[in-house]
């Protein structure tokens, strides 16, 4: 399958800023040097503000969101590629749901075949770092993966009639705790703060080593999506 047969369907790519954005650029730029790639912030509030400002000046018609996510299911491991059908947000009694575009999602599912798993996503206001918390979220929402931007992206673009598909790579599984990096996120700007991040990683070496290994593996897969769709 030629990469253009699927990526040519999109006029804009969205990727969380930082390592995810750099990985996607490395994978896509040699093939599609003119394809716009927006580096969106980390977290719901910063992403919402960024998209409201961006939409005020330009309105894409077909968007592909690429990035990483955390697994809530035992059968989804690090490096697995997942394709969202929808994304949830809210509490268990009043969770709201935003759908991905059916046609674009079906097209990607056909192209990727057995390389991809269809999932229900859940967007969280904060990092989900404990295995117990992941199990609790899976039971409450029957969701498969968790992220920090997906619901807001769908909410903003569905409201203006822009079609969105979401393709992510699992960077941490549901079996182990992660280091709590919440203090390393500048919430308003939606970015990581290098010094607090380094201190948190040093403080939990075993969990940090697992996180780094998983992230590096997932980023390699994410980079390859640009050339192996």
mmCIF file of C-alpha atoms in Angstrom:
data_model
loop_
_atom_site.group_PDB
_atom_site.id
_atom_site.type_symbol
_atom_site.label_atom_id
_atom_site.label_comp_id
_atom_site.label_asym_id
_atom_site.label_seq_id
_atom_site.Cartn_x
_atom_site.Cartn_y
_atom_site.Cartn_z
ATOM 1 C CA UNK A 1 0.000 0.000 0.000
ATOM 2 C CA UNK A 2 1.306 3.415 -0.913
ATOM 3 C CA UNK A 3 1.355 5.966 1.888
ATOM 4 C CA UNK A 4 -0.290 8.574 -0.299
ATOM 5 C CA UNK A 5 -3.367 6.401 -0.671
ATOM 6 C CA UNK A 6 -4.315 7.176 2.933
ATOM 7 C CA UNK A 7 -2.489 10.339 4.024
ATOM 8 C CA UNK A 8 -3.620 12.221 0.937
ATOM 9 C CA UNK A 9 -7.104 12.106 2.456
ATOM 10 C CA UNK A 10 -6.028 14.588 5.155
ATOM 11 C CA UNK A 11 -5.167 18.271 4.878
ATOM 12 C CA UNK A 12 -3.811 18.729 8.429
ATOM 13 C CA UNK A 13 -2.022 16.572 10.999
ATOM 14 C CA UNK A 14 -2.308 17.244 14.748
ATOM 15 C CA UNK A 15 0.354 15.955 17.156
ATOM 16 C CA UNK A 16 1.034 16.750 20.841
ATOM 17 C CA UNK A 17 4.106 18.956 21.064
ATOM 18 C CA UNK A 18 7.474 17.646 22.176
ATOM 19 C CA UNK A 19 8.845 14.194 21.387
ATOM 20 C CA UNK A 20 5.636 13.063 19.651
ATOM 21 C CA UNK A 21 5.687 16.050 17.293
ATOM 22 C CA UNK A 22 9.363 15.545 16.482
ATOM 23 C CA UNK A 23 8.828 11.844 15.747
ATOM 24 C CA UNK A 24 5.933 12.527 13.383
ATOM 25 C CA UNK A 25 7.835 15.278 11.573
ATOM 26 C CA UNK A 26 10.792 12.944 11.022
ATOM 27 C CA UNK A 27 8.463 10.344 9.577
ATOM 28 C CA UNK A 28 6.307 12.593 7.409
ATOM 29 C CA UNK A 29 8.488 15.462 6.230
ATOM 30 C CA UNK A 30 10.524 13.448 3.678
ATOM 31 C CA UNK A 31 7.285 12.205 2.075
ATOM 32 C CA UNK A 32 4.890 15.128 2.527
ATOM 33 C CA UNK A 33 7.044 18.230 3.063
ATOM 34 C CA UNK A 34 4.126 20.633 2.614
ATOM 35 C CA UNK A 35 1.544 18.816 4.755
ATOM 36 C CA UNK A 36 0.677 21.114 7.727
ATOM 37 C CA UNK A 37 1.507 19.577 11.118
ATOM 38 C CA UNK A 38 0.128 21.420 14.126
ATOM 39 C CA UNK A 39 1.940 20.930 17.452
ATOM 40 C CA UNK A 40 -0.890 21.020 19.976
ATOM 41 C CA UNK A 41 -0.337 21.506 23.743
ATOM 42 C CA UNK A 42 -0.605 18.800 26.382
ATOM 43 C CA UNK A 43 -3.824 18.769 28.398
ATOM 44 C CA UNK A 44 -7.460 19.718 27.930
ATOM 45 C CA UNK A 45 -7.448 23.403 28.850
ATOM 46 C CA UNK A 46 -4.354 24.383 26.859
ATOM 47 C CA UNK A 47 -5.484 22.346 23.841
ATOM 48 C CA UNK A 48 -8.918 23.977 23.838
ATOM 49 C CA UNK A 49 -7.429 27.478 23.887
ATOM 50 C CA UNK A 50 -4.899 26.631 21.179
ATOM 51 C CA UNK A 51 -7.549 25.187 18.865
ATOM 52 C CA UNK A 52 -9.959 28.082 19.372
ATOM 53 C CA UNK A 53 -7.210 30.490 18.309
ATOM 54 C CA UNK A 54 -6.164 28.304 15.361
ATOM 55 C CA UNK A 55 -9.704 27.793 14.090
ATOM 56 C CA UNK A 56 -10.260 31.545 14.115
ATOM 57 C CA UNK A 57 -7.714 31.910 11.304
ATOM 58 C CA UNK A 58 -7.944 28.605 9.411
ATOM 59 C CA UNK A 59 -10.428 25.772 9.137
ATOM 60 C CA UNK A 60 -9.092 22.373 8.035
ATOM 61 C CA UNK A 61 -11.604 19.980 6.521
ATOM 62 C CA UNK A 62 -10.013 16.578 7.297
ATOM 63 C CA UNK A 63 -7.687 16.088 10.269
ATOM 64 C CA UNK A 64 -5.599 13.144 11.445
ATOM 65 C CA UNK A 65 -4.470 13.248 15.065
ATOM 66 C CA UNK A 66 -1.330 11.210 15.742
ATOM 67 C CA UNK A 67 0.231 10.638 19.145
ATOM 68 C CA UNK A 68 0.764 8.375 22.124
ATOM 69 C CA UNK A 69 -1.676 7.035 24.710
ATOM 70 C CA UNK A 70 -1.837 4.813 27.784
ATOM 71 C CA UNK A 71 -3.452 1.396 27.810
ATOM 72 C CA UNK A 72 -6.375 0.568 30.089
ATOM 73 C CA UNK A 73 -6.661 -3.010 28.808
ATOM 74 C CA UNK A 74 -4.347 -5.962 29.569
ATOM 75 C CA UNK A 75 -4.325 -7.045 25.920
ATOM 76 C CA UNK A 76 -3.032 -3.678 24.659
ATOM 77 C CA UNK A 77 0.729 -3.408 25.139
ATOM 78 C CA UNK A 78 3.502 -0.934 24.466
ATOM 79 C CA UNK A 79 3.932 -0.299 20.740
ATOM 80 C CA UNK A 80 0.400 -1.348 19.757
ATOM 81 C CA UNK A 81 -1.313 0.956 17.266
ATOM 82 C CA UNK A 82 -4.897 1.936 18.097
ATOM 83 C CA UNK A 83 -7.573 3.644 16.015
ATOM 84 C CA UNK A 84 -10.253 5.575 17.892
ATOM 85 C CA UNK A 85 -13.939 5.137 17.159
ATOM 86 C CA UNK A 86 -14.837 7.751 19.776
ATOM 87 C CA UNK A 87 -13.546 9.511 22.866
ATOM 88 C CA UNK A 88 -15.200 9.946 26.274
ATOM 89 C CA UNK A 89 -14.889 12.597 28.965
ATOM 90 C CA UNK A 90 -16.654 13.275 32.257
ATOM 91 C CA UNK A 91 -17.701 11.234 35.265
ATOM 92 C CA UNK A 92 -19.142 7.744 35.124
ATOM 93 C CA UNK A 93 -22.754 8.948 35.482
ATOM 94 C CA UNK A 94 -22.597 11.702 32.868
ATOM 95 C CA UNK A 95 -19.717 10.844 30.545
ATOM 96 C CA UNK A 96 -19.948 12.663 27.247
ATOM 97 C CA UNK A 97 -18.848 11.089 23.994
ATOM 98 C CA UNK A 98 -17.472 12.604 20.803
ATOM 99 C CA UNK A 99 -17.331 10.416 17.677
ATOM 100 C CA UNK A 100 -14.497 10.220 15.183
ATOM 101 C CA UNK A 101 -15.370 10.495 11.504
ATOM 102 C CA UNK A 102 -16.711 7.103 10.396
ATOM 103 C CA UNK A 103 -15.543 7.291 6.795
ATOM 104 C CA UNK A 104 -11.967 8.319 7.583
ATOM 105 C CA UNK A 105 -11.766 5.793 10.422
ATOM 106 C CA UNK A 106 -13.019 2.983 8.192
ATOM 107 C CA UNK A 107 -10.499 3.964 5.517
ATOM 108 C CA UNK A 108 -7.599 3.806 7.981
ATOM 109 C CA UNK A 109 -8.856 0.517 9.428
ATOM 110 C CA UNK A 110 -8.935 -1.009 5.935
ATOM 111 C CA UNK A 111 -5.442 0.264 5.099
ATOM 112 C CA UNK A 112 -3.832 -0.858 8.349
ATOM 113 C CA UNK A 113 -5.686 -4.147 8.718
ATOM 114 C CA UNK A 114 -4.352 -6.335 11.519
ATOM 115 C CA UNK A 115 -1.722 -3.726 12.425
ATOM 116 C CA UNK A 116 -4.351 -1.660 14.242
ATOM 117 C CA UNK A 117 -6.948 -2.194 17.003
ATOM 118 C CA UNK A 118 -10.196 -0.220 17.092
ATOM 119 C CA UNK A 119 -10.745 1.371 20.520
ATOM 120 C CA UNK A 120 -12.872 3.630 22.706
ATOM 121 C CA UNK A 121 -10.688 6.402 24.061
ATOM 122 C CA UNK A 122 -10.968 8.277 27.349
ATOM 123 C CA UNK A 123 -9.582 11.763 27.914
ATOM 124 C CA UNK A 124 -8.358 12.609 31.406
ATOM 125 C CA UNK A 125 -7.718 16.003 33.004
ATOM 126 C CA UNK A 126 -4.585 14.629 34.638
ATOM 127 C CA UNK A 127 -1.952 11.955 34.150
ATOM 128 C CA UNK A 128 -3.124 8.448 35.017
ATOM 129 C CA UNK A 129 -0.080 6.955 36.709
ATOM 130 C CA UNK A 130 -1.193 3.964 38.795
ATOM 131 C CA UNK A 131 -2.210 0.534 37.544
ATOM 132 C CA UNK A 132 -5.089 0.514 40.052
ATOM 133 C CA UNK A 133 -6.409 3.780 38.652
ATOM 134 C CA UNK A 134 -6.227 2.418 35.118
ATOM 135 C CA UNK A 135 -8.245 -0.654 36.116
ATOM 136 C CA UNK A 136 -10.817 1.550 37.821
ATOM 137 C CA UNK A 137 -11.195 3.778 34.748
ATOM 138 C CA UNK A 138 -11.594 0.784 32.457
ATOM 139 C CA UNK A 139 -14.372 -0.585 34.667
ATOM 140 C CA UNK A 140 -16.146 2.765 34.948
ATOM 141 C CA UNK A 141 -16.055 3.718 31.265
ATOM 142 C CA UNK A 142 -15.391 0.479 29.365
ATOM 143 C CA UNK A 143 -12.662 2.434 27.607
ATOM 144 C CA UNK A 144 -9.526 0.905 26.105
ATOM 145 C CA UNK A 145 -6.961 3.727 26.195
ATOM 146 C CA UNK A 146 -6.474 7.088 27.893
ATOM 147 C CA UNK A 147 -5.053 10.400 26.659
ATOM 148 C CA UNK A 148 -5.120 14.082 27.623
ATOM 149 C CA UNK A 149 -6.312 15.848 24.444
ATOM 150 C CA UNK A 150 -8.573 13.628 22.336
ATOM 151 C CA UNK A 151 -12.019 14.671 23.567
ATOM 152 C CA UNK A 152 -11.282 18.383 23.215
ATOM 153 C CA UNK A 153 -9.925 17.948 19.682
ATOM 154 C CA UNK A 154 -13.074 16.098 18.618
ATOM 155 C CA UNK A 155 -15.377 18.514 20.428
ATOM 156 C CA UNK A 156 -13.841 21.591 18.805
ATOM 157 C CA UNK A 157 -13.743 20.221 15.266
ATOM 158 C CA UNK A 158 -17.024 18.303 15.291
ATOM 159 C CA UNK A 159 -18.691 21.591 16.219
ATOM 160 C CA UNK A 160 -17.542 23.221 12.958
ATOM 161 C CA UNK A 161 -18.013 20.213 10.685
ATOM 162 C CA UNK A 162 -14.357 19.195 10.354
ATOM 163 C CA UNK A 163 -13.780 15.454 9.980
ATOM 164 C CA UNK A 164 -11.308 13.922 12.452
ATOM 165 C CA UNK A 165 -9.612 10.536 12.696
ATOM 166 C CA UNK A 166 -7.378 9.599 15.623
ATOM 167 C CA UNK A 167 -4.489 7.147 15.459
ATOM 168 C CA UNK A 168 -2.260 6.593 18.494
ATOM 169 C CA UNK A 169 0.474 4.287 19.765
ATOM 170 C CA UNK A 170 0.412 2.769 23.256
ATOM 171 C CA UNK A 171 3.405 3.988 25.284
ATOM 172 C CA UNK A 172 2.540 2.462 28.680
ATOM 173 C CA UNK A 173 0.550 -0.639 29.552
ATOM 174 C CA UNK A 174 -2.009 -1.275 32.285
ATOM 175 C CA UNK A 175 0.146 -3.510 34.471
ATOM 176 C CA UNK A 176 2.653 -1.136 36.096
ATOM 177 C CA UNK A 177 2.678 2.211 37.889
ATOM 178 C CA UNK A 178 4.296 5.216 36.222
ATOM 179 C CA UNK A 179 6.214 8.059 37.867
ATOM 180 C CA UNK A 180 3.854 10.907 38.744
ATOM 181 C CA UNK A 181 4.933 13.701 36.416
ATOM 182 C CA UNK A 182 1.947 15.972 37.088
ATOM 183 C CA UNK A 183 4.135 18.636 38.711
ATOM 184 C CA UNK A 184 6.299 18.716 35.588
ATOM 185 C CA UNK A 185 3.429 19.880 33.357
ATOM 186 C CA UNK A 186 2.846 23.610 32.946
ATOM 187 C CA UNK A 187 -0.936 23.342 32.746
ATOM 188 C CA UNK A 188 -1.713 26.742 31.247
ATOM 189 C CA UNK A 189 0.879 26.394 28.471
ATOM 190 C CA UNK A 190 0.423 22.650 27.987
ATOM 191 C CA UNK A 191 4.132 21.824 28.040
ATOM 192 C CA UNK A 192 6.638 19.860 30.113
ATOM 193 C CA UNK A 193 9.020 21.701 32.442
ATOM 194 C CA UNK A 194 12.502 20.143 31.981
ATOM 195 C CA UNK A 195 13.920 20.558 35.491
ATOM 196 C CA UNK A 196 10.893 19.266 37.459
ATOM 197 C CA UNK A 197 10.617 16.461 34.916
ATOM 198 C CA UNK A 198 14.226 15.394 35.472
ATOM 199 C CA UNK A 199 13.850 15.520 39.257
ATOM 200 C CA UNK A 200 10.704 13.387 39.186
ATOM 201 C CA UNK A 201 12.343 10.805 36.936
ATOM 202 C CA UNK A 202 15.395 10.607 39.175
ATOM 203 C CA UNK A 203 13.197 10.143 42.222
ATOM 204 C CA UNK A 204 11.525 6.988 40.869
ATOM 205 C CA UNK A 205 14.253 5.244 38.860
ATOM 206 C CA UNK A 206 12.579 1.871 38.263
ATOM 207 C CA UNK A 207 9.239 3.279 37.134
ATOM 208 C CA UNK A 208 11.056 5.971 35.142
ATOM 209 C CA UNK A 209 13.201 3.429 33.314
ATOM 210 C CA UNK A 210 10.058 1.519 32.335
ATOM 211 C CA UNK A 211 8.383 4.724 31.158
ATOM 212 C CA UNK A 212 11.407 5.753 29.086
ATOM 213 C CA UNK A 213 11.732 2.330 27.442
ATOM 214 C CA UNK A 214 8.038 2.285 26.588
ATOM 215 C CA UNK A 215 8.076 5.841 25.275
ATOM 216 C CA UNK A 216 11.089 5.235 23.040
ATOM 217 C CA UNK A 217 9.524 2.101 21.572
ATOM 218 C CA UNK A 218 6.197 3.843 20.992
ATOM 219 C CA UNK A 219 7.886 6.872 19.412
ATOM 220 C CA UNK A 220 9.691 4.620 16.922
ATOM 221 C CA UNK A 221 6.357 3.090 15.943
ATOM 222 C CA UNK A 222 4.767 6.543 15.745
ATOM 223 C CA UNK A 223 7.518 7.798 13.464
ATOM 224 C CA UNK A 224 7.082 4.760 11.232
ATOM 225 C CA UNK A 225 3.354 5.366 10.774
ATOM 226 C CA UNK A 226 4.176 8.159 8.350
ATOM 227 C CA UNK A 227 5.871 5.733 6.007
ATOM 228 C CA UNK A 228 4.049 2.445 6.669
ATOM 229 C CA UNK A 229 0.344 3.439 6.737
#
